[in-house]
Amino acid sequence: MAGGQGDAKVEVFDAEEDVAVALAKYIARLSDVHTKGKGVFTVILSGGTLIDTMRKLAEPPYLDAIDWSKWHVFWLDERVVHKTDPLSNYKLAYDGLLSKVAIPPNNVYAINDALPAPEDAADDYEACLKSLVEKKVLELSQASSFPKFDLMLLGMGPDGHVASLFPKHPLLQEKNRWVTYIKDSPKMPPERITFTFPVINSSAYIALVVTGADLAKAVHIALGNHEPSDFLPVQMVSPEGELTWFLDKPAASKI
Ligand SMILES: O=C(O)[C@H](O)[C@@H](O)[C@H](O)[C@H](O)COP(=O)(O)O
């Protein structure tokens, strides 16, 4: 399978509604392939607008057609807040999707919100991933030895950040950790845990789901010609597997 940004597929749809329809179809197809093949589908969610763009999965035909019992759900990044807090990415996903579909609660791997220190929460999440490798729920990439998730669903901020990996931040260079923490996120709230680029780039499939005119400049820089000084974290997304951008016309308007 080809990998990297150079081989990225770029899909542009007229409107956000069309992105939502195409994204549901794409996720359902990958779910089918993985659940019928190896019996497990490991899916990474982000925060932001992504969960709303996944809304069609909680409607027919997907609601009944997808084998939700085989899904294992993780977070690309999470704010260090309680799971009931309106800022929680878990709460966003629970309210918008997880409460509506039949994923076994034990297959939903939320942050341990009893740990108030971001470094402890990151250690705990990494230990959880390691135990799932031992249980053979998660595989390791043969190329990188980092965990290889089946599908990562990424959003992007107007500053080109993905996960909680922000422009010019030292975490962009993390080479060893699977999960790390940040205490000075420029996007609120400041304390978060996040997957690192070696894990992101070990994925089998990554979808970058980007809608809205406010993201057009970052999309232009990421996909077009740019000065090295404009370098954005999203340009470091370069998976072993397949990368697909899902854009609406406003987000793609400057390409
Ligand atoms: O916790 C977070 O802040 C999100 O996980 C973050 O990484 C998100 O994916 C991007 O900021 C894109 O957000 P939008 O989709 O709202 O632009």
mmCIF file of C-alpha atoms and ligand atoms in Angstrom:
data_model
loop_
_atom_site.group_PDB
_atom_site.id
_atom_site.type_symbol
_atom_site.label_atom_id
_atom_site.label_comp_id
_atom_site.label_asym_id
_atom_site.label_seq_id
_atom_site.Cartn_x
_atom_site.Cartn_y
_atom_site.Cartn_z
ATOM 1 C CA MET A 1 0.000 0.000 0.000
ATOM 2 C CA ALA A 2 1.339 3.415 -0.903
ATOM 3 C CA GLY A 3 1.835 5.898 1.897
ATOM 4 C CA GLY A 4 2.649 9.516 2.663
ATOM 5 C CA GLN A 5 1.225 12.934 1.757
ATOM 6 C CA GLY A 6 2.543 12.671 -1.796
ATOM 7 C CA ASP A 7 0.043 9.894 -2.476
ATOM 8 C CA ALA A 8 -2.816 11.562 -0.623
ATOM 9 C CA LYS A 9 -6.261 11.450 -2.197
ATOM 10 C CA VAL A 10 -8.040 14.796 -2.137
ATOM 11 C CA GLU A 11 -11.834 14.626 -2.338
ATOM 12 C CA VAL A 12 -13.727 17.913 -2.684
ATOM 13 C CA PHE A 13 -17.509 18.016 -2.169
ATOM 14 C CA ASP A 14 -19.953 20.835 -2.860
ATOM 15 C CA ALA A 15 -21.147 21.219 0.716
ATOM 16 C CA GLU A 16 -20.508 19.941 4.254
ATOM 17 C CA GLU A 17 -23.625 17.747 3.917
ATOM 18 C CA ASP A 18 -21.986 15.957 0.975
ATOM 19 C CA VAL A 19 -18.798 15.475 3.029
ATOM 20 C CA ALA A 20 -20.912 13.884 5.776
ATOM 21 C CA VAL A 21 -22.521 11.466 3.276
ATOM 22 C CA ALA A 22 -19.159 10.495 1.712
ATOM 23 C CA LEU A 23 -17.449 10.133 5.096
ATOM 24 C CA ALA A 24 -20.131 7.729 6.358
ATOM 25 C CA LYS A 25 -19.760 5.620 3.212
ATOM 26 C CA TYR A 26 -15.946 5.568 3.568
ATOM 27 C CA ILE A 27 -16.050 4.624 7.272
ATOM 28 C CA ALA A 28 -18.696 1.938 6.690
ATOM 29 C CA ARG A 29 -16.602 0.383 3.908
ATOM 30 C CA LEU A 30 -13.471 0.244 6.065
ATOM 31 C CA SER A 31 -15.498 -1.093 8.996
ATOM 32 C CA ASP A 32 -16.826 -3.890 6.800
ATOM 33 C CA VAL A 33 -13.365 -4.819 5.499
ATOM 34 C CA HIS A 34 -11.788 -4.911 8.976
ATOM 35 C CA THR A 35 -14.632 -6.495 10.954
ATOM 36 C CA LYS A 36 -15.063 -9.270 8.365
ATOM 37 C CA GLY A 37 -11.318 -9.677 7.926
ATOM 38 C CA LYS A 38 -9.614 -9.618 11.315
ATOM 39 C CA GLY A 39 -12.732 -9.263 13.486
ATOM 40 C CA VAL A 40 -11.668 -5.951 15.040
ATOM 41 C CA PHE A 41 -11.887 -2.350 13.834
ATOM 42 C CA THR A 42 -9.759 0.186 15.747
ATOM 43 C CA VAL A 43 -10.976 3.745 15.223
ATOM 44 C CA ILE A 44 -9.485 7.001 16.448
ATOM 45 C CA LEU A 45 -11.721 10.017 16.982
ATOM 46 C CA SER A 46 -10.760 13.702 17.237
ATOM 47 C CA GLY A 47 -12.623 16.571 18.824
ATOM 48 C CA GLY A 48 -13.897 19.648 17.014
ATOM 49 C CA THR A 49 -16.403 19.464 14.176
ATOM 50 C CA LEU A 50 -15.517 15.882 13.182
ATOM 51 C CA ILE A 51 -18.146 14.196 15.351
ATOM 52 C CA ASP A 52 -20.924 16.242 13.775
ATOM 53 C CA THR A 53 -19.607 15.389 10.301
ATOM 54 C CA MET A 54 -19.878 11.683 11.296
ATOM 55 C CA ARG A 55 -23.601 12.106 12.045
ATOM 56 C CA LYS A 56 -24.852 9.934 9.139
ATOM 57 C CA LEU A 57 -23.404 6.821 10.824
ATOM 58 C CA ALA A 58 -26.114 7.050 13.478
ATOM 59 C CA GLU A 59 -28.826 6.904 10.783
ATOM 60 C CA PRO A 60 -30.063 4.165 8.438
ATOM 61 C CA PRO A 61 -28.644 2.338 6.577
ATOM 62 C CA TYR A 62 -25.394 2.557 8.573
ATOM 63 C CA LEU A 63 -26.908 2.319 12.025
ATOM 64 C CA ASP A 64 -27.953 -1.309 11.429
ATOM 65 C CA ALA A 65 -25.494 -2.302 8.703
ATOM 66 C CA ILE A 66 -22.271 -1.614 10.631
ATOM 67 C CA ASP A 67 -21.021 -4.333 12.992
ATOM 68 C CA TRP A 68 -20.522 -1.945 15.921
ATOM 69 C CA SER A 69 -19.721 -4.842 18.270
ATOM 70 C CA LYS A 70 -16.265 -5.138 16.678
ATOM 71 C CA TRP A 71 -15.380 -1.448 17.000
ATOM 72 C CA HIS A 72 -12.721 -0.271 19.460
ATOM 73 C CA VAL A 73 -12.733 3.505 19.883
ATOM 74 C CA PHE A 74 -9.886 5.762 21.033
ATOM 75 C CA TRP A 75 -9.129 9.483 21.090
ATOM 76 C CA LEU A 76 -6.401 11.163 19.092
ATOM 77 C CA ASP A 77 -6.298 13.872 21.707
ATOM 78 C CA GLU A 78 -8.262 14.667 24.808
ATOM 79 C CA ARG A 79 -8.591 17.585 27.132
ATOM 80 C CA VAL A 80 -7.626 16.857 30.764
ATOM 81 C CA VAL A 81 -11.100 17.513 32.172
ATOM 82 C CA HIS A 82 -13.844 15.329 33.606
ATOM 83 C CA LYS A 83 -15.811 13.250 31.126
ATOM 84 C CA THR A 84 -18.932 15.232 32.024
ATOM 85 C CA ASP A 85 -17.268 18.577 31.256
ATOM 86 C CA PRO A 86 -18.604 20.366 28.137
ATOM 87 C CA LEU A 87 -14.949 20.669 26.974
ATOM 88 C CA SER A 88 -14.424 16.874 27.005
ATOM 89 C CA ASN A 89 -13.864 15.258 23.595
ATOM 90 C CA TYR A 90 -15.292 12.033 25.088
ATOM 91 C CA LYS A 91 -18.523 13.845 25.981
ATOM 92 C CA LEU A 92 -18.683 15.377 22.500
ATOM 93 C CA ALA A 93 -18.359 11.940 20.894
ATOM 94 C CA TYR A 94 -20.688 10.253 23.401
ATOM 95 C CA ASP A 95 -23.462 12.788 22.946
ATOM 96 C CA GLY A 96 -23.063 13.014 19.168
ATOM 97 C CA LEU A 97 -22.405 9.382 18.206
ATOM 98 C CA LEU A 98 -21.437 6.791 20.809
ATOM 99 C CA SER A 99 -24.720 7.013 22.745
ATOM 100 C CA LYS A 100 -26.605 6.226 19.509
ATOM 101 C CA VAL A 101 -24.706 3.138 18.286
ATOM 102 C CA ALA A 102 -24.087 -0.315 19.781
ATOM 103 C CA ILE A 103 -20.366 -0.223 20.575
ATOM 104 C CA PRO A 104 -19.697 -2.324 23.724
ATOM 105 C CA PRO A 105 -18.838 0.142 26.544
ATOM 106 C CA ASN A 106 -15.664 -1.853 27.305
ATOM 107 C CA ASN A 107 -14.419 -1.101 23.787
ATOM 108 C CA VAL A 108 -14.557 2.665 24.352
ATOM 109 C CA TYR A 109 -11.200 3.845 25.709
ATOM 110 C CA ALA A 110 -11.728 7.242 27.299
ATOM 111 C CA ILE A 111 -9.115 9.180 29.260
ATOM 112 C CA ASN A 112 -8.921 8.263 32.959
ATOM 113 C CA ASP A 113 -10.472 11.436 34.363
ATOM 114 C CA ALA A 114 -9.587 10.478 37.943
ATOM 115 C CA LEU A 115 -6.003 11.554 37.115
ATOM 116 C CA PRO A 116 -5.790 15.362 37.234
ATOM 117 C CA ALA A 117 -2.129 15.631 36.138
ATOM 118 C CA PRO A 118 -1.727 15.536 32.311
ATOM 119 C CA GLU A 119 1.511 13.517 32.585
ATOM 120 C CA ASP A 120 -0.291 10.832 34.612
ATOM 121 C CA ALA A 121 -3.236 10.786 32.221
ATOM 122 C CA ALA A 122 -0.854 10.367 29.256
ATOM 123 C CA ASP A 123 1.065 7.542 31.003
ATOM 124 C CA ASP A 124 -2.220 5.831 31.841
ATOM 125 C CA TYR A 125 -3.497 6.054 28.245
ATOM 126 C CA GLU A 126 -0.208 4.728 26.859
ATOM 127 C CA ALA A 127 -0.328 1.829 29.363
ATOM 128 C CA CYS A 128 -3.883 1.093 28.198
ATOM 129 C CA LEU A 129 -2.667 0.893 24.583
ATOM 130 C CA LYS A 130 0.205 -1.396 25.618
ATOM 131 C CA SER A 131 -2.171 -3.767 27.389
ATOM 132 C CA LEU A 132 -4.330 -3.891 24.246
ATOM 133 C CA VAL A 133 -1.262 -4.849 22.215
ATOM 134 C CA GLU A 134 -0.712 -7.745 24.646
ATOM 135 C CA LYS A 135 -4.375 -8.754 24.255
ATOM 136 C CA LYS A 136 -3.930 -8.588 20.451
ATOM 137 C CA VAL A 137 -6.690 -6.012 20.034
ATOM 138 C CA LEU A 138 -4.029 -3.634 18.714
ATOM 139 C CA GLU A 139 -1.217 -4.529 16.325
ATOM 140 C CA LEU A 140 2.195 -2.932 16.086
ATOM 141 C CA SER A 141 3.445 -1.630 12.768
ATOM 142 C CA GLN A 142 6.196 -3.885 11.444
ATOM 143 C CA ALA A 143 7.878 -0.843 9.933
ATOM 144 C CA SER A 144 7.827 1.507 12.954
ATOM 145 C CA SER A 145 7.035 -0.711 15.999
ATOM 146 C CA PHE A 146 4.427 1.888 17.010
ATOM 147 C CA PRO A 147 0.763 0.874 17.282
ATOM 148 C CA LYS A 148 -0.984 0.612 13.948
ATOM 149 C CA PHE A 149 -4.596 1.750 14.099
ATOM 150 C CA ASP A 150 -7.023 0.814 11.338
ATOM 151 C CA LEU A 151 -8.571 4.256 10.888
ATOM 152 C CA MET A 152 -7.712 7.680 12.271
ATOM 153 C CA LEU A 153 -10.241 10.461 11.781
ATOM 154 C CA LEU A 154 -8.467 13.803 12.001
ATOM 155 C CA GLY A 155 -9.691 17.374 12.082
ATOM 156 C CA MET A 156 -7.415 20.357 11.479
ATOM 157 C CA GLY A 157 -7.406 23.774 13.141
ATOM 158 C CA PRO A 158 -7.016 27.097 11.268
ATOM 159 C CA ASP A 159 -3.369 27.166 12.447
ATOM 160 C CA GLY A 160 -2.800 23.769 10.782
ATOM 161 C CA HIS A 161 -2.707 21.796 14.033
ATOM 162 C CA VAL A 162 -3.837 18.191 14.194
ATOM 163 C CA ALA A 163 -4.407 16.253 17.419
ATOM 164 C CA SER A 164 -2.930 18.577 20.106
ATOM 165 C CA LEU A 165 0.235 19.046 18.035
ATOM 166 C CA PHE A 166 0.511 22.782 17.472
ATOM 167 C CA PRO A 167 2.778 24.894 15.197
ATOM 168 C CA LYS A 168 6.387 25.235 16.375
ATOM 169 C CA HIS A 169 5.726 23.193 19.536
ATOM 170 C CA PRO A 170 8.497 20.775 20.669
ATOM 171 C CA LEU A 171 5.927 17.936 20.758
ATOM 172 C CA LEU A 172 6.065 17.893 16.961
ATOM 173 C CA GLN A 173 9.499 16.272 17.319
ATOM 174 C CA GLU A 174 8.499 13.564 19.826
ATOM 175 C CA LYS A 175 10.000 10.303 18.591
ATOM 176 C CA ASN A 176 9.546 7.829 21.449
ATOM 177 C CA ARG A 177 6.261 8.260 23.282
ATOM 178 C CA TRP A 178 2.971 6.850 21.983
ATOM 179 C CA VAL A 179 0.900 9.275 24.025
ATOM 180 C CA THR A 180 2.213 12.512 25.481
ATOM 181 C CA TYR A 181 0.860 15.610 27.211
ATOM 182 C CA ILE A 182 0.778 19.350 26.728
ATOM 183 C CA LYS A 183 0.208 21.982 29.411
ATOM 184 C CA ASP A 184 0.462 25.065 27.192
ATOM 185 C CA SER A 185 -1.954 24.375 24.351
ATOM 186 C CA PRO A 186 -2.675 27.616 22.473
ATOM 187 C CA LYS A 187 -6.221 26.300 21.962
ATOM 188 C CA MET A 188 -8.246 26.119 25.156
ATOM 189 C CA PRO A 189 -8.140 24.271 27.456
ATOM 190 C CA PRO A 190 -4.323 24.279 27.893
ATOM 191 C CA GLU A 191 -3.907 20.798 29.458
ATOM 192 C CA ARG A 192 -4.360 17.884 27.082
ATOM 193 C CA ILE A 193 -3.031 14.458 26.171
ATOM 194 C CA THR A 194 -2.278 13.604 22.559
ATOM 195 C CA PHE A 195 -1.036 10.865 20.272
ATOM 196 C CA THR A 196 2.384 11.577 18.758
ATOM 197 C CA PHE A 197 3.317 11.715 15.068
ATOM 198 C CA PRO A 198 5.033 8.289 15.063
ATOM 199 C CA VAL A 199 1.693 6.735 16.120
ATOM 200 C CA ILE A 200 -0.382 8.873 13.748
ATOM 201 C CA ASN A 201 1.892 7.953 10.850
ATOM 202 C CA SER A 202 1.789 4.216 11.565
ATOM 203 C CA SER A 203 -1.937 4.139 10.674
ATOM 204 C CA ALA A 204 -3.453 1.991 7.964
ATOM 205 C CA TYR A 205 -5.930 4.712 6.952
ATOM 206 C CA ILE A 206 -6.175 8.399 7.839
ATOM 207 C CA ALA A 207 -9.059 10.692 6.900
ATOM 208 C CA LEU A 208 -8.440 14.424 7.254
ATOM 209 C CA VAL A 209 -11.917 15.913 7.500
ATOM 210 C CA VAL A 210 -11.841 19.663 6.920
ATOM 211 C CA THR A 211 -14.864 21.850 6.241
ATOM 212 C CA GLY A 212 -15.477 25.586 6.278
ATOM 213 C CA ALA A 213 -13.913 28.683 4.750
ATOM 214 C CA ASP A 214 -11.933 29.504 7.910
ATOM 215 C CA LEU A 215 -9.670 26.523 7.121
ATOM 216 C CA ALA A 216 -9.062 27.396 3.440
ATOM 217 C CA LYS A 217 -5.718 29.125 4.029
ATOM 218 C CA ALA A 218 -4.279 26.185 5.983
ATOM 219 C CA VAL A 219 -5.564 23.738 3.333
ATOM 220 C CA HIS A 220 -3.903 25.866 0.640
ATOM 221 C CA ILE A 221 -0.571 25.811 2.484
ATOM 222 C CA ALA A 222 -0.823 22.087 3.200
ATOM 223 C CA LEU A 223 -1.723 21.060 -0.347
ATOM 224 C CA GLY A 224 -0.198 23.808 -2.426
ATOM 225 C CA ASN A 225 3.087 25.582 -2.845
ATOM 226 C CA HIS A 226 4.267 27.227 0.326
ATOM 227 C CA GLU A 227 7.249 28.912 1.899
ATOM 228 C CA PRO A 228 9.188 26.757 4.399
ATOM 229 C CA SER A 229 8.375 29.425 7.031
ATOM 230 C CA ASP A 230 4.667 28.578 6.608
ATOM 231 C CA PHE A 231 5.234 24.950 7.673
ATOM 232 C CA LEU A 232 2.161 23.473 9.404
ATOM 233 C CA PRO A 233 1.841 20.405 11.659
ATOM 234 C CA VAL A 234 -0.744 18.889 9.274
ATOM 235 C CA GLN A 235 2.060 18.555 6.706
ATOM 236 C CA MET A 236 3.696 15.987 8.989
ATOM 237 C CA VAL A 237 0.729 13.638 8.505
ATOM 238 C CA SER A 238 2.258 10.993 6.270
ATOM 239 C CA PRO A 239 0.936 7.526 7.051
ATOM 240 C CA GLU A 240 2.326 4.130 6.136
ATOM 241 C CA GLY A 241 -1.127 3.495 4.725
ATOM 242 C CA GLU A 242 -3.612 5.658 2.839
ATOM 243 C CA LEU A 243 -4.390 9.337 3.453
ATOM 244 C CA THR A 244 -7.628 10.878 2.181
ATOM 245 C CA TRP A 245 -8.624 14.530 2.561
ATOM 246 C CA PHE A 246 -12.383 15.162 2.759
ATOM 247 C CA LEU A 247 -12.985 18.826 1.931
ATOM 248 C CA ASP A 248 -16.017 20.953 1.190
ATOM 249 C CA LYS A 249 -15.773 23.687 -1.458
ATOM 250 C CA PRO A 250 -15.279 26.518 1.061
ATOM 251 C CA ALA A 251 -12.311 24.679 2.637
ATOM 252 C CA ALA A 252 -10.886 23.912 -0.824
ATOM 253 C CA SER A 253 -11.490 27.435 -2.191
ATOM 254 C CA LYS A 254 -7.807 28.518 -2.123
ATOM 255 C CA ILE A 255 -6.186 25.354 -3.494
HETATM 256 O O1 LIG B 1 -9.424 18.719 21.118
HETATM 257 C C1 LIG B 1 -9.313 19.332 20.105
HETATM 258 O O2 LIG B 1 -9.132 20.546 20.081
HETATM 259 C C2 LIG B 1 -9.475 18.612 18.815
HETATM 260 O O3 LIG B 1 -9.313 17.264 18.907
HETATM 261 C C3 LIG B 1 -8.610 19.146 17.743
HETATM 262 O O4 LIG B 1 -7.465 18.462 17.525
HETATM 263 C C4 LIG B 1 -9.470 19.259 16.523
HETATM 264 O O5 LIG B 1 -9.522 18.085 15.803
HETATM 265 C C5 LIG B 1 -8.971 20.365 15.698
HETATM 266 O O6 LIG B 1 -8.778 21.488 16.503
HETATM 267 C C6 LIG B 1 -9.944 20.706 14.599
HETATM 268 O O7 LIG B 1 -11.060 21.286 15.151
HETATM 269 P P1 LIG B 1 -12.244 21.777 14.254
HETATM 270 O O8 LIG B 1 -12.797 20.576 13.569
HETATM 271 O O9 LIG B 1 -13.236 22.355 15.229
HETATM 272 O O10 LIG B 1 -11.672 22.777 13.294
#
